[in-house]
XYZ file of C-alpha atoms in Angstrom:
559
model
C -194.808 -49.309 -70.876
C -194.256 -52.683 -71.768
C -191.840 -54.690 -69.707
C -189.426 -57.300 -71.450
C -187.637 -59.758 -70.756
C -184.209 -60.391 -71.857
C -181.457 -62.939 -72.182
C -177.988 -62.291 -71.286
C -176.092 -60.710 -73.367
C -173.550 -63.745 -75.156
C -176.720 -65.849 -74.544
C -178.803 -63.189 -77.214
C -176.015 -62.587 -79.596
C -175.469 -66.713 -80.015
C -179.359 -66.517 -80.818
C -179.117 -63.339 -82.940
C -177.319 -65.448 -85.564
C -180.663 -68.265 -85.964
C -182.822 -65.988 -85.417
C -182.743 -64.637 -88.290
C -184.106 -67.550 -90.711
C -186.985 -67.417 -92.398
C -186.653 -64.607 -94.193
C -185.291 -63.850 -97.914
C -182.081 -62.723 -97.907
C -180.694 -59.870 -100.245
C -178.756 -61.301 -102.560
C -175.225 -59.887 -104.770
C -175.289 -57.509 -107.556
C -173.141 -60.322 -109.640
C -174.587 -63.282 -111.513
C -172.072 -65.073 -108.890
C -173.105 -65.814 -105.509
C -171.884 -63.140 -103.515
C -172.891 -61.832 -100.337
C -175.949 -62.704 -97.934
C -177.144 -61.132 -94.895
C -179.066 -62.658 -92.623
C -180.215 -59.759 -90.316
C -179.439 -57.124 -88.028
C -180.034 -55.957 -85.041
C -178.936 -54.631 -81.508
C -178.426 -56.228 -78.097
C -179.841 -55.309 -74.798
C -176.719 -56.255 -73.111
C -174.786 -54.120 -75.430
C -176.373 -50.935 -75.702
C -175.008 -48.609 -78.492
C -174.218 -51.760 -80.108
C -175.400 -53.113 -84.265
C -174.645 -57.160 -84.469
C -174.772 -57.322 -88.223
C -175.245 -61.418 -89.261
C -174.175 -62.541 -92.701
C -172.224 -64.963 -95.337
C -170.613 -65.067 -98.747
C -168.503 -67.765 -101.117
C -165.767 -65.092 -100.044
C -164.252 -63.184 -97.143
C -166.775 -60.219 -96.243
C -164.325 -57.367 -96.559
C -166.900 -54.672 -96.018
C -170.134 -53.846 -93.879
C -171.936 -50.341 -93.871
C -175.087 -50.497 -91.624
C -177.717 -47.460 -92.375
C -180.457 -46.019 -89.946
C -183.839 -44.574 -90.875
C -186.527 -43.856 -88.036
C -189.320 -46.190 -87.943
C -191.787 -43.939 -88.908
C -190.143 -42.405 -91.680
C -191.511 -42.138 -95.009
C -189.167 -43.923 -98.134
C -186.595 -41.753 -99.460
C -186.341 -39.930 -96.234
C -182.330 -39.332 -95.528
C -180.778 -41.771 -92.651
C -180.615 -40.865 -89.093
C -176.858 -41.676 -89.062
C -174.760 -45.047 -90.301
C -172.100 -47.202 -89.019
C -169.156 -49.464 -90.772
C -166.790 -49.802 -88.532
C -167.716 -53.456 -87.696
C -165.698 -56.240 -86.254
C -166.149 -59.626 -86.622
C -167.728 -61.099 -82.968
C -168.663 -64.610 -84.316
C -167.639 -67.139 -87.057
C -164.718 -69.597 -88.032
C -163.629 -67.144 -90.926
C -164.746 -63.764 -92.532
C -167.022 -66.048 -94.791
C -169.708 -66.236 -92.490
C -170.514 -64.924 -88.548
C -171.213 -62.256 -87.112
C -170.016 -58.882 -86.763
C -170.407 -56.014 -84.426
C -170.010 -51.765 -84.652
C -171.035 -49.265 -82.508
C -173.862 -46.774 -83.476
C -174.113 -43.193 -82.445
C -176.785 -41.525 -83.502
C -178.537 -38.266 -82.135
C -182.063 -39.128 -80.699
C -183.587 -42.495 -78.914
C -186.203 -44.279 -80.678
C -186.749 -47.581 -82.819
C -185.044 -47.440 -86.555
C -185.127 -49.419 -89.662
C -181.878 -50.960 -90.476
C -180.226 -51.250 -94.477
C -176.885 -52.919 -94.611
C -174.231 -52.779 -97.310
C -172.030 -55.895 -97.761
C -168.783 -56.641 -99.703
C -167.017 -59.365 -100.326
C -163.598 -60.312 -101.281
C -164.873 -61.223 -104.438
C -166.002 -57.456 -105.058
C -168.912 -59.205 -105.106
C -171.464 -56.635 -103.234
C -175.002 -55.822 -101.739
C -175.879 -52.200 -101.345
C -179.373 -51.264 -99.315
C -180.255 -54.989 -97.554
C -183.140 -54.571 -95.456
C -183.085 -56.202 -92.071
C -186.077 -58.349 -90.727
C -185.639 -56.951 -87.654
C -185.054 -52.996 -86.126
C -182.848 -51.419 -83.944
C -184.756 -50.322 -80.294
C -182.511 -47.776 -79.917
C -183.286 -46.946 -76.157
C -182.539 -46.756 -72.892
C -182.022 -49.916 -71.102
C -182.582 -50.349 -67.441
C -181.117 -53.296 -65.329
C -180.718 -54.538 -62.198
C -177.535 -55.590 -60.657
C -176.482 -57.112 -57.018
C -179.461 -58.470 -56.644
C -179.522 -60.424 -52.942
C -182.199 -62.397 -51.207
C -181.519 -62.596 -47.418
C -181.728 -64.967 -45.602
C -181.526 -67.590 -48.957
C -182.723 -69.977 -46.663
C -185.569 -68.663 -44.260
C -186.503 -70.613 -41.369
C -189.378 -69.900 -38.256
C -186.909 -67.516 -36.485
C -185.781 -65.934 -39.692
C -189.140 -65.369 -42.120
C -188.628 -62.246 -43.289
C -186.588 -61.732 -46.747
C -185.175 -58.290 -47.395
C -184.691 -57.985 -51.415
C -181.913 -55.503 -52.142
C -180.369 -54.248 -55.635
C -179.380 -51.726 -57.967
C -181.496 -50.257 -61.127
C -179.040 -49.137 -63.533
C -180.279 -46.602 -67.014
C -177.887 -47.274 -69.997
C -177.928 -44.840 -72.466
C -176.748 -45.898 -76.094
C -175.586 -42.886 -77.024
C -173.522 -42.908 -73.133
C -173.071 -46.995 -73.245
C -169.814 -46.764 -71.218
C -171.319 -44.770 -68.431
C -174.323 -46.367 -66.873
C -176.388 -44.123 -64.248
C -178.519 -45.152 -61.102
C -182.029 -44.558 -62.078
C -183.618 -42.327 -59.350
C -187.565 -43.041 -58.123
C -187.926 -45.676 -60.709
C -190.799 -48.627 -59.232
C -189.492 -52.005 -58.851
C -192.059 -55.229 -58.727
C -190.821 -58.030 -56.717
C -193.088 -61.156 -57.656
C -192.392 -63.359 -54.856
C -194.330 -66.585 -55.849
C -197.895 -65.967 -55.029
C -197.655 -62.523 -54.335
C -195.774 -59.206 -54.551
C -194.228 -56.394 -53.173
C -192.822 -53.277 -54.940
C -190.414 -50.601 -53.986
C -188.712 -47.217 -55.377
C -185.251 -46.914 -56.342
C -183.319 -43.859 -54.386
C -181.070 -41.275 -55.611
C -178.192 -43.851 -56.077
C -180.316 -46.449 -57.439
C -180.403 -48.754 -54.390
C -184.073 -50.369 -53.835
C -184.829 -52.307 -50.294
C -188.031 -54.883 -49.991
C -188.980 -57.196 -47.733
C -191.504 -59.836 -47.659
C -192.402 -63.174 -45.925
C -192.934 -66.013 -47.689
C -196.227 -68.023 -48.158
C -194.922 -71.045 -49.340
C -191.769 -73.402 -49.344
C -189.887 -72.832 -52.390
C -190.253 -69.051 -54.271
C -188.783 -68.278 -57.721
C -188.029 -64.879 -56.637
C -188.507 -62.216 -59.956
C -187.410 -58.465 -59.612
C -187.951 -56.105 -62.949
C -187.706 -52.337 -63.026
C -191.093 -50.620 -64.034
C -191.868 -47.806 -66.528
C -191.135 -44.100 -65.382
C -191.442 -41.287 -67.073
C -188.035 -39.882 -66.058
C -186.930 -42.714 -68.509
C -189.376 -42.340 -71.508
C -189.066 -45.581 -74.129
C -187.165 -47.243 -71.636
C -186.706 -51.146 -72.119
C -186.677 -52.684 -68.695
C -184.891 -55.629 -68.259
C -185.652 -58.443 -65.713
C -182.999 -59.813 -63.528
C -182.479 -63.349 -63.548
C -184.220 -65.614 -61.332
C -183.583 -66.128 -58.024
C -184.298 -69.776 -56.319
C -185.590 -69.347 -52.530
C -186.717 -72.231 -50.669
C -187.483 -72.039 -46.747
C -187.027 -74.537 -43.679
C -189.783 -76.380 -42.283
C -189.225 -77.245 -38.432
C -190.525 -80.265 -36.655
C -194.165 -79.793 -34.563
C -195.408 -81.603 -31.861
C -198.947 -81.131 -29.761
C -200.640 -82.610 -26.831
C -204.356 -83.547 -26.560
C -206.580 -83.967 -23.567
C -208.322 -87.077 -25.251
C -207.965 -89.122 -28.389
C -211.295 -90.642 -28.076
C -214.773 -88.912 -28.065
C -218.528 -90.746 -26.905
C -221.036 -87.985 -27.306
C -224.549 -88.303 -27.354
C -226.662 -86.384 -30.272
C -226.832 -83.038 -30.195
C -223.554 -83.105 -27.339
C -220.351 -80.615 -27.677
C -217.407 -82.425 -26.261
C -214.094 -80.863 -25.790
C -210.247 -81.233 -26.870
C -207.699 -79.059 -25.429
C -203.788 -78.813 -25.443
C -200.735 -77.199 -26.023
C -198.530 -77.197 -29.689
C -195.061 -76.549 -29.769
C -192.315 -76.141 -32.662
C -188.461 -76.985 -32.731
C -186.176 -74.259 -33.719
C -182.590 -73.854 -33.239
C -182.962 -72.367 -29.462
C -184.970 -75.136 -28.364
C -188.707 -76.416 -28.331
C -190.980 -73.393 -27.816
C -194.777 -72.447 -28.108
C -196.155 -72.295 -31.413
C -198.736 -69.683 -31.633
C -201.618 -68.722 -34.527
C -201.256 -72.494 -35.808
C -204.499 -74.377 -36.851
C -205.568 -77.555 -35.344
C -207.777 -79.670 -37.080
C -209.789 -82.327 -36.666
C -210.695 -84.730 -39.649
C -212.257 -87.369 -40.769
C -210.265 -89.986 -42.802
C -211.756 -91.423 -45.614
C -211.566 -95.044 -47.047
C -207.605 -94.242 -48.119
C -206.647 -93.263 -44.739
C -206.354 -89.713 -45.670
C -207.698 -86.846 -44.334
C -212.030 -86.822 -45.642
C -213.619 -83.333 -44.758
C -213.055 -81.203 -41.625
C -215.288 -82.131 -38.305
C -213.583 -79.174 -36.080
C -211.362 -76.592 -36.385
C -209.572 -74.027 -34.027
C -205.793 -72.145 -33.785
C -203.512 -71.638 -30.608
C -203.356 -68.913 -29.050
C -200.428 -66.591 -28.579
C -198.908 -69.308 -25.836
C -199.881 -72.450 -28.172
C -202.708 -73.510 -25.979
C -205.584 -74.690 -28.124
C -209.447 -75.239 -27.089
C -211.347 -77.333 -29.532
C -214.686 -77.726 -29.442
C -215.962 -80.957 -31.011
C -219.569 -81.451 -32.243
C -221.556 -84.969 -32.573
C -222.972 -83.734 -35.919
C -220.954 -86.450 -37.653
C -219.376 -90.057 -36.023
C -216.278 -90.815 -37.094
C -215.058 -93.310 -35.289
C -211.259 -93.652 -37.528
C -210.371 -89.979 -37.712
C -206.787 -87.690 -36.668
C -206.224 -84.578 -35.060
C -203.711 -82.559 -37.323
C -201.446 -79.108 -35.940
C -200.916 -77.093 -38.747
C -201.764 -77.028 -42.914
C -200.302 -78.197 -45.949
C -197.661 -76.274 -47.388
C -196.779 -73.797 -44.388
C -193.231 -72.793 -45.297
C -191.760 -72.433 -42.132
C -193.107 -75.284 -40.100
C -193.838 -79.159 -40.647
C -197.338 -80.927 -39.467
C -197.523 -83.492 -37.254
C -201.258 -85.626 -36.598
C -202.505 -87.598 -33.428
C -204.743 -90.327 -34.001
C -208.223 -89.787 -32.697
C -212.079 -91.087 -32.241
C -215.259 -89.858 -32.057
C -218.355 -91.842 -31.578
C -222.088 -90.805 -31.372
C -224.758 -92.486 -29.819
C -228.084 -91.255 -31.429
C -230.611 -90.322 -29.346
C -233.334 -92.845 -28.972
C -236.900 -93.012 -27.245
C -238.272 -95.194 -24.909
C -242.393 -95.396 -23.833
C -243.224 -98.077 -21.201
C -246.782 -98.987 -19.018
C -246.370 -100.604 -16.091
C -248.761 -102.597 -13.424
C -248.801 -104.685 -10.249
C -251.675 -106.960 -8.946
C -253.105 -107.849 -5.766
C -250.702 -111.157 -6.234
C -247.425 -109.124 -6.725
C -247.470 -109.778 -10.604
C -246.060 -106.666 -12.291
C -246.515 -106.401 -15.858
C -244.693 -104.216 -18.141
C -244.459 -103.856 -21.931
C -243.209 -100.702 -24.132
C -241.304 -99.572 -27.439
C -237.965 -98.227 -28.244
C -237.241 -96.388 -31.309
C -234.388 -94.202 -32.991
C -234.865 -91.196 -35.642
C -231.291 -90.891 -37.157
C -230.377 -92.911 -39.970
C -226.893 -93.329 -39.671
C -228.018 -95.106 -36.250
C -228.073 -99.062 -36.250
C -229.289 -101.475 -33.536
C -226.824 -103.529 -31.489
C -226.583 -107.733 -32.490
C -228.693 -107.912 -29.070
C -231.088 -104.741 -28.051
C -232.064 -105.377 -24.370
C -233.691 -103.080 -21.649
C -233.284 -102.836 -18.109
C -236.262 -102.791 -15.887
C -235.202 -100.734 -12.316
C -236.477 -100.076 -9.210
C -235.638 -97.471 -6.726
C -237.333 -96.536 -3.674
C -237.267 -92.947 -3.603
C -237.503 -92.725 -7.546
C -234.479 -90.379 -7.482
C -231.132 -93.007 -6.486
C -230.252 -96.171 -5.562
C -231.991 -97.817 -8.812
C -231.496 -101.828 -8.744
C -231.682 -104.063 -11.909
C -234.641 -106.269 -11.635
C -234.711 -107.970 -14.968
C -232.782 -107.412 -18.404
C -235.876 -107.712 -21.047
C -234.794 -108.671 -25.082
C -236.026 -106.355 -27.817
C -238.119 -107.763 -30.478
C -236.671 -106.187 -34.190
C -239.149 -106.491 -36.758
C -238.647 -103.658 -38.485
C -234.668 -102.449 -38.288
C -235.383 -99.018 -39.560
C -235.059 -95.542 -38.241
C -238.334 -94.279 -36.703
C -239.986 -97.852 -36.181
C -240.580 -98.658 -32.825
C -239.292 -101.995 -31.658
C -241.600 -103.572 -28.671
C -240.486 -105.388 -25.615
C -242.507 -106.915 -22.933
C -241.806 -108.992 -19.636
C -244.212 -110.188 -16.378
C -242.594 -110.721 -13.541
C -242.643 -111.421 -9.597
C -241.666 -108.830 -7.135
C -240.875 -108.747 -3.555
C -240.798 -104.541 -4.030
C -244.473 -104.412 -3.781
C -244.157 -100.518 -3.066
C -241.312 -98.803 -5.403
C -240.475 -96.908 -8.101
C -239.814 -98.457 -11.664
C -238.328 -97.632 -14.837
C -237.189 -99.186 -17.897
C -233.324 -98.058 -19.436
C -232.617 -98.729 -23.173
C -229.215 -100.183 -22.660
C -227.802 -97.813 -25.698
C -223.862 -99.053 -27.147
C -221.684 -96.464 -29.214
C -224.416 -95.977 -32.069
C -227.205 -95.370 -30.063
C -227.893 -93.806 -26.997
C -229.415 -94.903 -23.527
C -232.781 -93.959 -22.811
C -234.890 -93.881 -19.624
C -238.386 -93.753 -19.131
C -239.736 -91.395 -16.373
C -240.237 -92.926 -12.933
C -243.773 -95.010 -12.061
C -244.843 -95.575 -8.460
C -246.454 -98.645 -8.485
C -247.494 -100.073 -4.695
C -250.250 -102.632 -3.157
C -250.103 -102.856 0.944
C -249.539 -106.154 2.584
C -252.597 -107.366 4.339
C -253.056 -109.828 6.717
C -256.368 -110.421 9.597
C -255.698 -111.317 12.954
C -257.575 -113.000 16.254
C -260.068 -115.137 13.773
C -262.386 -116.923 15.825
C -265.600 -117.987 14.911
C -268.225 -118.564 17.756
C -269.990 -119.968 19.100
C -268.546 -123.158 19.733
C -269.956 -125.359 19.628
C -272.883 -124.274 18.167
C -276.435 -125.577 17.273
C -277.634 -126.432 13.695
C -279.329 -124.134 12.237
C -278.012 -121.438 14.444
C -276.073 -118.230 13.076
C -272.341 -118.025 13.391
C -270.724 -115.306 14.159
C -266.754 -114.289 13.167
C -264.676 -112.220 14.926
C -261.251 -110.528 13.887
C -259.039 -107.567 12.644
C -258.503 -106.677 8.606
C -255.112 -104.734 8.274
C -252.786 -103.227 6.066
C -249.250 -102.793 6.154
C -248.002 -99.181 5.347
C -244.217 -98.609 5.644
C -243.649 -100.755 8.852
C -246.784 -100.370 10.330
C -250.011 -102.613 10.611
C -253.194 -100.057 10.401
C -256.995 -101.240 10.302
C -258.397 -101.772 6.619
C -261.740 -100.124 6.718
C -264.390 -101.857 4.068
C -262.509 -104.843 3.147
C -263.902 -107.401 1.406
C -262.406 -110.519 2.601
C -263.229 -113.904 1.114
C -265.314 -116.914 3.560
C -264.289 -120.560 2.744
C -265.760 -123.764 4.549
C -264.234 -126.934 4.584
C -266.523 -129.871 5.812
C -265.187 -132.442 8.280
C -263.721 -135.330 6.541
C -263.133 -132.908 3.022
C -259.708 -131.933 2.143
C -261.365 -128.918 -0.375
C -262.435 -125.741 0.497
C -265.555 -123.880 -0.570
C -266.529 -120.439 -1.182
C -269.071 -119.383 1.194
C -269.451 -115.201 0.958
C -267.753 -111.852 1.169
C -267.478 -110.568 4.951
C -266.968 -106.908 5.351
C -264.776 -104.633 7.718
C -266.220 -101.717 9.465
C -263.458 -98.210 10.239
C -261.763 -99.861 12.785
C -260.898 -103.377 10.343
C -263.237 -105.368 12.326
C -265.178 -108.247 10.850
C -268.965 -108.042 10.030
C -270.970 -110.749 8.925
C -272.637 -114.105 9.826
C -273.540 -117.042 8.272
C -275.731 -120.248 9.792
C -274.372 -123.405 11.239
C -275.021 -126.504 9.035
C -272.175 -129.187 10.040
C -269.204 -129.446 11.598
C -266.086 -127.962 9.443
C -263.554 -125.598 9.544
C -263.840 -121.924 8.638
C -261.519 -120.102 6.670
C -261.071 -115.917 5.920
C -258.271 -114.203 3.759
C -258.155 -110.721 1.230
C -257.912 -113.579 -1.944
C -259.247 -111.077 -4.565
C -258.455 -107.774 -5.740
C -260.415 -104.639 -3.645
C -258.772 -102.430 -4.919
C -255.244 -100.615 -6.214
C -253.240 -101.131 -3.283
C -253.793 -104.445 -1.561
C -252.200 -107.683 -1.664
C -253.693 -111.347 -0.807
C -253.408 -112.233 2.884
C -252.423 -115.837 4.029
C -255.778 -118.074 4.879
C -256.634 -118.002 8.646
C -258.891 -120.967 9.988
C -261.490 -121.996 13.258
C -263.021 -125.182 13.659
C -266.619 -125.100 14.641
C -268.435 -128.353 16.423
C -272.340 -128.043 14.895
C -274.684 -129.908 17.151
């Protein structure tokens, strides 16, 4: 069935009286004006009661109101009548509205004729209302209580209580409680229902979803009250108490590299009226604030537990480096939100390539790229990288140099070069260049080089014999070595360099290569020409691992 809804009852009668316009009303059986009605028809605050609404240019003196089922064919004989009216409404009997009780045998919907005389004798017999008479069982609710009216996070749950009375017309002064008749509670955005029992009481309970509820109860269609009109029961205003939140976090700030989880944790809490105390099954958000300062698009997203302990896990899919940790949603009826300010910056990732090399003079030379793939990344004002040392490879790295990046190109994916040749002491180490990253981009390391060339050095030079005759061969004598950790060993098939420097010259001139047999000993001669001095050292490069050696001399008297 249907359901309606009603207005109370003086509320409906005040309107029965306007309502009624529109139509054409019957006029008197006189050439004089005489008698006008307006309408009829019944009130659902009144059953068993005809509101009959009318006028004249003289006192209405008499009203007959006449019944005929809806469905009945014309000429069919009434259902019943009524004329003992009373006026209910009106300055005088010249206009208002008047009211008579109607009995009649069976419930159902009936056409309405009314009779009208005035003072006058001025009358109107057979007036057909606009409107009909739904005469039917009406069912209401009364005591109708929300409690608590003012729900708070102790108190959430609202019990709905009331009565469903059925008012019989043909009974109107003896209202029953209707028995196992549904109820629908409409509670805002949702609803509950319930059943009446045997002395009409219903009992509901919900818990709201949101702060203020226009709470709506209306009795249902049953078919222990066929016809019935069901009649809501006014609106009742609920509105619930949001208590203060607070929450802790382990960090407000986040540097992850690309592709890193970091991780938030801490504890929310709620104020009630015993106190502050855990507040479990509550949301805590992390967001992104957009341009306005308000809340962009979700980054993470987790809820305390049953003690209010949270665990949030916090990915570097997205930097935001202005951005607010929020306990709690929009809306929630029974508890406020409360934000932290937080934020989280990525450094995305970046690749680094260098080659390396050291000469027999200590000269290490080392040039490489650096590049980034992400293109929210941007390079710093100044890009630099680090060239290290270590001399296991594995700790103890030292700066040796800080080496500027060229940009040309100041796009993702375009490798940026840097280059630098330096002098080293650390002839035998381990080297590696490190991007120096900032909060956009990350640091980057190149894998470890060993790069090495031994000391060398030759001892006991002598050349002989001295003094010698011209044209006679000179011999040289002496040790080739090679430092290795802090030990001098013998360099076996080293290639030293022979100088001469005439008496009287200050310049020296190459001469030959010597050689060194397993034990580093010199091997070679050469034939006396004039007095000079001899000279020996390692002064080219023999190989991947040695370094010059200092010049060693002999003077040799030719004869």
């Amino acid at each position: 069935m249907r359901r309606s809804t009603f207005l109370a009852a003086a509320t409906a009668t005040a309107l029965s009286v306007t309502l009624f316009t529109g139509f054409t009303p019957a006029q008197a059986d006189s050439a004089t004006s005489g008698p006008v009605l307006s309408g009829a028809d019944g009130s659902y605050s009144q059953p068993g009661m005809l509101f009959v609404t009318a006028h004249s240019d003289s006192p209405l003196t008499h009203i007959t109101a006449h019944f005929y089922p809806l469905d009945a064919p014309d000429g069919a004989p009434e259902a019943g009548s009524t004329e003992d009216f009373t006026q209910y409404s009106g300055q005088d009997a010249t206009s208002g509205t008047w009211r008579a009780p109607v009995h009649l045998a069976d419930l159902g919907d009936y056409r309405i004729t009314v009779d009208l005389q005035d003072a006058s004798g001025a009358t109107v017999t057979g007036a057909l209302s606009p409107y009909t008479l739904a005469y039917r069982t009406i069912v209401t609710i009364s005591d109708l209580t929300a409690t608590p009216s003012v729900p708070d996070y102790l108190h959430q749950q609202v019990s709905v209580t009331g009565t469903v009375l059925a008012d019989d017309p043909r009974h109107p002064d003896a209202p029953a409680p209707a028995d196992g008749l549904p109820v629908d509670i409409e509670t805002g955005r949702g609803r509950v229902s319930a059943t009446t029992a045997a002395d009409g009481r219903f009992t509901a309970a919900f818990v709201p979803v949101q702060t203020s509820i226009d709470l709506t109860v209306a009795p249902q269609a049953s078919h222990a009250y066929p016809g019935a009109i069901d009649v809501m029961a006014p609106k009742q205003y609920l509105h619930t108490t949001q208590a203060p939140v607070r929450f802790t976090a382990s960090t407000h700030a986040l540097n992850l590299k690309q592709g890193a989880t970091g991780t938030v944790t801490g504890h929310a809490e709620i104020q009630t009226s015993t106190g502050w105390q855990p507040l479990p099954h509550t949301a805590i958000t992390l967001s992104d604030l957009g341009p306005n300062g308000l809340p962009d698009f979700p980054l993470a997203e987790t809820t305390t537990d049953s003690q209010g302990t949270y665990t949030l896990p916090v990915s570097s899919y997205n930097a935001a480096p202005t951005a607010e940790l929020m306990a709690g949603t929009a809306y929630m009826p029974f508890q406020q939100t409360t934000t932290e300010p937080f934020s989280l910056h990525v450094a995305y990732t970046t690749h680094i390539e260098m080659s390396t090399s050291l000469n027999d003079n200590s000269t290490l030379t080392a040039f490489g790229s650096v590049y980034y793939e992400d293109a929210r990344a941007h390079w710093p004002a100044k890009p630099t990288v680090t060239l290290q040392y270590s001399k296991d490879g594995k700790s103890g790295w030292k700066n040796a140099t800080t080496i500027p990046i060229k940009i040309r190109y100041n796009k993702p994916q375009f490798a940026e070069d840097f280059a630098r040749t330096v002098t080293t002491p650390n002839t035998n180490a381990y080297w590696r260049a490190r991007f120096n990253g900032n909060p956009d981009l990350a640091t980057s390391t190149t894998k470890p080089v060993h790069l090495y060339r031994y000391a060398t050095r030759i001892t006991s030079f002598r050349a002989h014999p001295d003094p010698v005759r011209k044209s006679q061969p000179i011999s040289f004598g002496g040790t080739l070595q090679y430092k290795k950790g802090t030990t001098w060993q013998p360099l076996d098939s080293g290639s030293p360099t022979l100088y001469f420097k005439p008496r009287g010259s200050t310049t020296y001139h190459y001469v030959c290569e010597l050689d060194s047999d397993k034990h580093g000993h010199l091997i070679g001669m050469v034939t006396a020409e004039k007095d000079g001095t001899w000279a020996i050292a390692l002064s080219r490069e023999t190989g991947d691992h040695y370094l010059r050696s200092a010049q060693v001399t002999d003077y040799v008297d030719v004869r």
